[in-house]
Short mmCIF file of C-alpha atoms and ligand atoms in Angstrom, two decimals:
data_model
loop_
_atom_site.label_atom_id
_atom_site.label_comp_id
_atom_site.label_asym_id
_atom_site.label_seq_id
_atom_site.Cartn_x
_atom_site.Cartn_y
_atom_site.Cartn_z
CA UNK A 1 71.01 79.71 89.60
CA UNK A 2 72.34 82.41 91.86
CA UNK A 3 72.45 86.10 91.34
CA UNK A 4 74.17 88.03 88.68
CA UNK A 5 77.19 90.00 90.60
CA UNK A 6 78.60 92.99 88.85
CA UNK A 7 82.48 93.10 90.17
CA UNK A 8 83.85 96.23 89.66
CA UNK A 9 87.75 96.29 89.80
CA UNK A 10 87.32 92.06 90.07
CA UNK A 11 90.90 91.92 88.53
CA UNK A 12 92.56 93.24 91.12
CA UNK A 13 93.88 92.03 94.63
CA UNK A 14 90.82 92.09 96.75
CA UNK A 15 88.38 91.83 93.82
CA UNK A 16 89.90 88.71 92.40
CA UNK A 17 89.83 86.39 95.69
CA UNK A 18 86.08 87.91 96.03
CA UNK A 19 85.09 87.03 92.55
CA UNK A 20 86.65 83.01 94.09
CA UNK A 21 84.59 83.13 96.92
CA UNK A 22 81.27 84.76 94.90
CA UNK A 23 81.87 81.55 92.62
CA UNK A 24 82.11 79.15 95.34
CA UNK A 25 78.96 80.76 97.18
CA UNK A 26 76.53 80.21 94.07
CA UNK A 27 76.77 83.27 92.51
CA UNK A 28 77.51 84.33 89.30
CA UNK A 29 80.52 86.97 89.25
CA UNK A 30 80.37 89.51 85.79
CA UNK A 31 84.18 91.79 85.85
CA UNK A 32 84.46 94.78 84.74
CA UNK A 33 88.26 96.24 85.20
CA UNK A 34 90.43 98.39 83.05
CA UNK A 35 93.41 96.54 83.66
CA UNK A 36 95.11 100.07 84.58
CA UNK A 37 96.43 98.33 87.96
CA UNK A 38 96.33 94.84 87.29
CA UNK A 39 96.88 91.75 84.72
CA UNK A 40 95.23 89.78 82.48
CA UNK A 41 96.89 86.68 83.78
CA UNK A 42 94.15 87.30 86.95
CA UNK A 43 91.57 85.70 84.32
CA UNK A 44 94.01 82.67 83.92
CA UNK A 45 93.93 82.18 87.24
CA UNK A 46 90.59 82.38 88.13
CA UNK A 47 90.16 79.96 85.45
CA UNK A 48 92.76 77.42 86.93
CA UNK A 49 90.97 77.88 90.39
CA UNK A 50 87.45 77.87 89.18
CA UNK A 51 87.83 75.75 85.95
CA UNK A 52 85.79 78.02 83.72
CA UNK A 53 86.00 81.63 82.44
CA UNK A 54 84.59 84.38 84.31
CA UNK A 55 83.29 87.04 81.82
CA UNK A 56 84.80 90.29 81.80
CA UNK A 57 84.38 93.46 80.32
CA UNK A 58 87.90 95.51 80.01
CA UNK A 59 86.48 98.70 80.37
CA UNK A 60 86.72 101.68 82.59
CA UNK A 61 83.70 101.81 84.93
CA UNK A 62 83.61 105.14 84.87
CA UNK A 63 81.27 105.11 81.46
CA UNK A 64 77.65 105.82 81.85
CA UNK A 65 76.04 104.09 79.07
CA UNK A 66 77.96 101.25 79.43
CA UNK A 67 77.60 100.22 82.52
CA UNK A 68 73.50 100.68 81.96
CA UNK A 69 74.16 97.93 78.99
CA UNK A 70 75.74 95.76 81.53
CA UNK A 71 73.73 96.07 84.36
CA UNK A 72 70.82 95.47 81.96
CA UNK A 73 72.23 92.64 79.83
CA UNK A 74 73.42 90.84 82.35
CA UNK A 75 70.51 90.86 84.65
CA UNK A 76 72.45 92.11 87.77
CA UNK A 77 71.03 92.00 91.08
CA UNK A 78 74.42 93.57 92.86
CA UNK A 79 76.98 95.45 92.79
CA UNK A 80 80.60 94.88 94.77
CA UNK A 81 82.61 98.21 93.69
CA UNK A 82 86.23 97.79 93.86
CA UNK A 83 87.63 99.87 90.93
CA UNK A 84 89.51 102.56 92.40
CA UNK A 85 93.09 104.02 92.88
CA UNK A 86 94.82 103.21 96.09
CA UNK A 87 98.31 104.30 96.38
CA UNK A 88 98.58 106.62 99.10
CA UNK A 89 101.81 109.05 98.38
CA UNK A 90 100.67 109.23 94.73
CA UNK A 91 96.87 110.55 95.36
CA UNK A 92 98.79 113.34 97.43
CA UNK A 93 100.80 114.30 94.23
CA UNK A 94 97.74 113.63 91.95
CA UNK A 95 94.56 114.57 93.88
CA UNK A 96 92.42 115.57 91.12
CA UNK A 97 92.93 111.98 89.18
CA UNK A 98 92.17 110.89 92.33
CA UNK A 99 89.25 112.66 92.63
CA UNK A 100 88.26 112.16 89.51
CA UNK A 101 88.37 108.40 89.15
CA UNK A 102 87.09 107.42 92.61
CA UNK A 103 84.50 109.58 93.12
CA UNK A 104 83.46 110.31 89.44
CA UNK A 105 83.08 106.20 89.16
CA UNK A 106 81.18 105.96 91.80
CA UNK A 107 78.53 108.68 90.94
CA UNK A 108 78.22 106.89 87.58
CA UNK A 109 77.82 104.18 88.92
CA UNK A 110 75.20 105.06 91.44
CA UNK A 111 73.14 106.88 88.40
CA UNK A 112 73.35 103.47 86.49
CA UNK A 113 72.20 101.44 89.17
CA UNK A 114 69.42 103.56 89.88
CA UNK A 115 68.19 104.04 86.06
CA UNK A 116 68.26 100.48 86.07
CA UNK A 117 66.55 99.63 89.60
CA UNK A 118 69.73 97.61 90.91
CA UNK A 119 69.41 98.28 94.48
CA UNK A 120 72.32 96.25 96.21
CA UNK A 121 75.92 97.51 96.35
CA UNK A 122 78.61 96.80 98.78
CA UNK A 123 81.30 99.40 98.35
CA UNK A 124 85.26 98.80 99.37
CA UNK A 125 86.19 101.25 102.28
CA UNK A 126 89.17 101.21 104.87
CA UNK A 127 89.98 101.60 108.15
CA UNK A 128 91.97 104.81 107.24
CA UNK A 129 88.44 106.90 107.86
CA UNK A 130 89.60 106.18 111.56
CA UNK A 131 92.81 107.80 111.37
CA UNK A 132 95.26 107.42 114.41
CA UNK A 133 92.78 106.21 117.08
CA UNK A 134 92.73 107.10 120.98
CA UNK A 135 92.34 103.38 122.11
CA UNK A 136 92.04 100.44 119.86
CA UNK A 137 90.12 98.44 118.81
CA UNK A 138 88.14 100.92 117.02
CA UNK A 139 84.34 100.25 116.75
CA UNK A 140 81.97 101.11 113.81
CA UNK A 141 81.39 104.07 116.04
CA UNK A 142 84.70 105.16 116.78
CA UNK A 143 84.72 108.92 115.63
CA UNK A 144 85.77 109.28 111.94
CA UNK A 145 88.88 111.47 111.94
CA UNK A 146 90.00 114.39 108.94
CA UNK A 147 91.69 111.89 106.49
CA UNK A 148 95.22 111.49 106.36
CA UNK A 149 95.39 111.22 102.52
CA UNK A 150 93.53 112.32 99.45
CA UNK A 151 92.54 108.56 98.98
CA UNK A 152 91.40 108.46 102.02
CA UNK A 153 89.53 111.60 101.60
CA UNK A 154 87.86 109.32 98.46
CA UNK A 155 86.88 106.89 101.21
CA UNK A 156 85.07 108.83 103.52
CA UNK A 157 83.81 111.59 100.94
CA UNK A 158 82.22 108.03 98.65
CA UNK A 159 81.05 106.17 102.13
CA UNK A 160 78.80 109.70 102.33
CA UNK A 161 78.03 109.77 98.90
CA UNK A 162 76.17 106.22 99.52
CA UNK A 163 74.98 107.18 103.01
CA UNK A 164 72.96 110.38 101.13
CA UNK A 165 71.59 108.57 98.35
CA UNK A 166 70.69 105.27 100.06
CA UNK A 167 68.66 107.96 102.33
CA UNK A 168 66.72 109.14 99.20
CA UNK A 169 66.35 106.12 96.79
CA UNK A 170 65.64 102.51 96.55
CA UNK A 171 69.39 101.66 97.79
CA UNK A 172 70.93 99.10 100.13
CA UNK A 173 74.25 99.91 100.71
CA UNK A 174 77.01 98.78 102.99
CA UNK A 175 80.45 100.13 103.42
CA UNK A 176 83.12 97.48 104.57
CA UNK A 177 86.55 99.09 106.36
CA UNK A 178 89.39 97.15 105.54
CA UNK A 179 92.19 96.71 107.60
CA UNK A 180 95.34 95.27 106.16
CA UNK A 181 95.01 92.29 103.80
CA UNK A 182 97.55 90.31 102.93
CA UNK A 183 98.22 86.64 101.55
CA UNK A 184 97.12 85.30 98.76
CA UNK A 185 94.61 82.23 97.67
CA UNK A 186 95.85 78.64 98.85
CA UNK A 187 96.19 77.52 95.06
CA UNK A 188 98.77 80.58 94.09
CA UNK A 189 96.74 80.45 91.40
CA UNK A 190 96.26 84.63 91.85
CA UNK A 191 97.57 86.85 94.54
CA UNK A 192 98.59 90.70 94.79
CA UNK A 193 100.20 91.97 92.04
CA UNK A 194 102.07 95.26 93.39
CA UNK A 195 103.60 97.74 90.61
CA UNK A 196 107.06 98.57 91.14
CA UNK A 197 108.36 98.91 94.71
CA UNK A 198 105.98 97.79 96.83
CA UNK A 199 104.33 99.92 99.87
CA UNK A 200 102.79 97.30 102.23
CA UNK A 201 105.18 95.52 104.67
CA UNK A 202 103.98 91.83 103.52
CA UNK A 203 104.89 92.09 99.36
CA UNK A 204 108.04 93.82 100.70
CA UNK A 205 108.69 90.81 103.23
CA UNK A 206 108.01 88.50 100.69
CA UNK A 207 110.32 90.35 97.77
CA UNK A 208 112.90 90.76 100.33
CA UNK A 209 113.08 87.08 100.93
CA UNK A 210 112.95 85.82 96.96
CA UNK A 211 115.88 87.91 96.85
CA UNK A 212 114.22 91.45 94.88
CA UNK A 213 114.77 93.63 97.19
CA UNK A 214 118.18 93.67 99.46
CA UNK A 215 116.34 94.37 102.61
CA UNK A 216 113.27 94.94 104.62
CA UNK A 217 113.16 98.41 105.96
CA UNK A 218 111.35 98.37 109.32
CA UNK A 219 109.64 101.84 109.62
CA UNK A 220 110.10 102.73 113.27
CA UNK A 221 111.59 101.13 116.13
CA UNK A 222 110.94 103.62 119.20
CA UNK A 223 106.99 103.81 119.47
CA UNK A 224 105.60 103.23 122.54
CA UNK A 225 104.33 99.35 121.73
CA UNK A 226 105.46 96.21 123.63
CA UNK A 227 108.33 95.61 120.64
CA UNK A 228 108.53 99.21 119.31
CA UNK A 229 107.00 98.14 116.08
CA UNK A 230 103.79 99.68 114.53
CA UNK A 231 100.85 97.69 115.65
CA UNK A 232 97.95 96.31 112.88
CA UNK A 233 95.19 94.35 111.89
CA UNK A 234 95.90 91.43 108.91
CA UNK A 235 93.57 89.95 107.58
CA UNK A 236 93.69 87.06 105.09
CA UNK A 237 92.69 88.22 101.43
CA UNK A 238 90.54 85.20 101.51
CA UNK A 239 88.91 85.66 104.71
CA UNK A 240 87.91 89.50 103.56
CA UNK A 241 86.30 87.96 100.41
CA UNK A 242 84.09 85.98 101.85
CA UNK A 243 82.82 89.03 104.17
CA UNK A 244 81.73 90.23 100.95
CA UNK A 245 79.24 87.33 100.53
CA UNK A 246 78.03 87.71 104.07
CA UNK A 247 77.58 91.53 103.12
CA UNK A 248 75.95 90.77 99.88
CA UNK A 249 73.37 88.15 101.18
CA UNK A 250 72.70 90.97 103.94
CA UNK A 251 71.84 93.50 101.54
CA UNK A 252 70.06 91.08 99.49
CA UNK A 253 67.52 90.07 101.75
CA UNK A 254 67.21 93.19 103.78
CA UNK A 255 63.29 93.72 104.21
CA UNK A 256 63.59 97.47 103.54
CA UNK A 257 64.34 99.11 100.17
CA UNK A 258 66.35 101.88 102.03
CA UNK A 259 69.38 100.86 103.76
CA UNK A 260 72.89 101.43 104.59
CA UNK A 261 75.30 100.17 107.27
CA UNK A 262 79.45 100.12 107.72
CA UNK A 263 81.05 97.25 108.97
CA UNK A 264 84.88 96.67 110.24
CA UNK A 265 86.72 94.01 107.98
CA UNK A 266 89.37 92.44 110.70
CA UNK A 267 90.79 89.64 112.05
CA UNK A 268 90.46 91.40 115.53
CA UNK A 269 94.05 91.25 116.34
CA UNK A 270 96.62 93.64 116.25
CA UNK A 271 100.23 92.22 115.44
CA UNK A 272 103.53 94.41 115.35
CA UNK A 273 105.75 94.38 112.21
CA UNK A 274 108.51 92.51 114.42
CA UNK A 275 106.52 89.68 114.81
CA UNK A 276 105.48 89.82 111.17
CA UNK A 277 108.96 89.69 110.52
CA UNK A 278 109.80 86.82 113.06
CA UNK A 279 106.65 84.68 112.04
CA UNK A 280 107.84 84.86 108.39
CA UNK A 281 110.99 83.87 109.09
CA UNK A 282 109.50 80.85 111.15
CA UNK A 283 107.62 79.26 108.42
CA UNK A 284 109.90 80.02 105.29
CA UNK A 285 112.93 78.82 107.32
CA UNK A 286 115.04 82.15 105.84
CA UNK A 287 116.66 84.67 107.42
CA UNK A 288 115.41 87.64 106.57
CA UNK A 289 117.07 90.62 105.99
CA UNK A 290 115.61 93.65 107.71
CA UNK A 291 117.22 97.00 109.84
CA UNK A 292 115.14 99.14 112.11
CA UNK A 293 114.66 102.74 110.06
CA UNK A 294 113.24 106.07 110.42
CA UNK A 295 109.20 106.18 111.12
CA UNK A 296 107.19 106.68 107.88
CA UNK A 297 105.40 109.98 107.75
CA UNK A 298 101.72 109.56 108.09
CA UNK A 299 101.64 106.03 109.90
CA UNK A 300 99.32 105.58 112.98
CA UNK A 301 101.14 104.01 116.43
CA UNK A 302 98.87 101.26 116.43
CA UNK A 303 95.14 100.09 115.35
CA UNK A 304 93.07 97.26 115.25
CA UNK A 305 89.28 96.46 114.71
CA UNK A 306 86.53 95.56 117.16
CA UNK A 307 84.53 92.84 114.90
CA UNK A 308 81.40 92.32 116.58
CA UNK A 309 79.05 93.96 114.52
CA UNK A 310 80.42 92.13 111.56
CA UNK A 311 80.19 88.96 113.39
CA UNK A 312 76.25 90.03 115.06
CA UNK A 313 74.78 91.61 111.81
CA UNK A 314 76.69 89.43 109.06
CA UNK A 315 76.98 86.24 110.63
CA UNK A 316 81.27 86.42 109.21
CA UNK A 317 84.19 86.30 111.11
CA UNK A 318 87.84 84.73 110.17
CA UNK A 319 88.78 81.56 109.26
CA UNK A 320 92.51 81.41 108.81
CA UNK A 321 95.42 82.46 110.36
CA UNK A 322 98.27 84.84 110.55
CA UNK A 323 101.22 82.04 109.81
CA UNK A 324 98.67 80.96 107.23
CA UNK A 325 98.37 84.22 105.24
CA UNK A 326 101.90 84.14 105.65
CA UNK A 327 102.23 80.86 104.38
CA UNK A 328 99.93 81.98 101.54
CA UNK A 329 101.86 85.24 100.40
CA UNK A 330 104.90 83.33 100.59
CA UNK A 331 103.85 80.49 98.19
CA UNK A 332 102.22 83.06 95.80
CA UNK A 333 105.59 85.39 95.56
CA UNK A 334 107.57 81.85 94.88
CA UNK A 335 105.49 80.82 92.13
CA UNK A 336 105.64 84.24 90.58
CA UNK A 337 109.40 83.84 90.36
CA UNK A 338 109.58 80.17 90.05
CA UNK A 339 111.68 79.74 93.26
C1 WQD B 1 101.97 98.07 107.79
C2 WQD B 1 103.15 98.12 108.65
C3 WQD B 1 104.07 100.14 108.53
C4 WQD B 1 106.17 98.49 104.61
C5 WQD B 1 97.60 100.32 104.11
C6 WQD B 1 97.20 101.42 103.39
C7 WQD B 1 95.63 101.85 104.41
C8 WQD B 1 95.26 100.78 104.18
C9 WQD B 1 95.26 100.04 104.95
C10 WQD B 1 93.49 100.42 102.24
C11 WQD B 1 102.98 99.31 109.13
C12 WQD B 1 105.38 99.05 108.19
C13 WQD B 1 105.39 98.64 105.63
C14 WQD B 1 107.96 98.52 105.10
C15 WQD B 1 107.36 98.99 107.52
N1 WQD B 1 94.75 100.59 103.06
N2 WQD B 1 106.13 98.58 107.13
N3 WQD B 1 108.17 98.40 106.00
O1 WQD B 1 100.02 101.61 106.38
O2 WQD B 1 99.00 99.54 107.76
O3 WQD B 1 97.92 100.71 105.90
O4 WQD B 1 96.72 99.51 104.02
O5 WQD B 1 92.48 101.37 101.92
O6 WQD B 1 95.22 103.23 103.31
O7 WQD B 1 98.05 102.73 103.15
O8 WQD B 1 99.96 99.02 105.46
O9 WQD B 1 101.43 97.37 104.75
O10 WQD B 1 102.23 99.97 104.85
O11 WQD B 1 102.35 98.58 106.90
O12 WQD B 1 107.98 98.49 108.41
O13 WQD B 1 108.49 98.44 103.95
O14 WQD B 1 104.10 97.76 108.49
O15 WQD B 1 105.01 100.91 108.85
O16 WQD B 1 103.63 99.67 110.77
P1 WQD B 1 99.35 100.37 105.92
P2 WQD B 1 101.49 98.80 105.32
#
């Protein structure tokens, strides 16, 4: 029997795909999710893919006694901590809500893990810690920039809290810095469920193609990039999910009792907004209504990951193409809208 792993936020976009990857790798995931930004239908999707129910606590994870009980009763050996608020714009309007939720739940979780002797932690961090890099690609040694949002600050501070705890206590932890996760499980049983108008590019593209939005606005066409649009590192969510399994194996087998490290999770390649639009049109066979609009405040011009450290130390690299990611995202949108 594989290890039991607690997945906080396991009903969310990256969390639910990681539950699949964990199960397929022989681990036994247990979810805690308060469903504040996810839907109970995810559990049915997981059942469709895995052929069994995944245990789930429908609770806020910022509860010390409850977390201790869950860690103890399920003989949890490691935790993957996804549960957090993630809307950049909202974080600027409601900073205390973001600090309380994202940092409060992390501290509560760390307290509960130390009390129960659970010594392996994987933390969801973000490439946002690099800000606007001078020369992409960024390595893990690229200096951290002052955060551009409260959300980004919760990730920076979260990393620092974990690093400090790993220096003082028996804890092995890694922070995973995600670039731009896109796509869905190829079965279309689970995928991204943005609330309201999507902020992110790919759900905006698929909702426009599905007729839910009149057109895509491309934020800025005058950047000093080859086609004038911003460049990002898009990664298939299942590749990202599998990286969590590699990271977990890495900490579980790490021979010391105190350990902390950070890893970039991206494809290692940059693609422009325009390239994504054209590739989506190719795979869907549709003409996507779009226009070039103003630049979006806070957007960086170009960022992509150097993934050598993740390859060397985690033995992980992406397997899926950008085309597959867009195909899977589109299949998921079509299923959502019965197209
Ligand atoms: C991608 C590109 C936009 C929407 C996000 C989070 C960030 C981090 C990584 C987690 C940009 C352009 C978008 C649209 C557009 N996540 N765009 N029209 O901003 O790179 O980062 O993921 O920690 O915190 O904010 O992702 O998908 O919003 O944008 O032209 O309608 O698409 O300008 O160049 P972003 P995104």
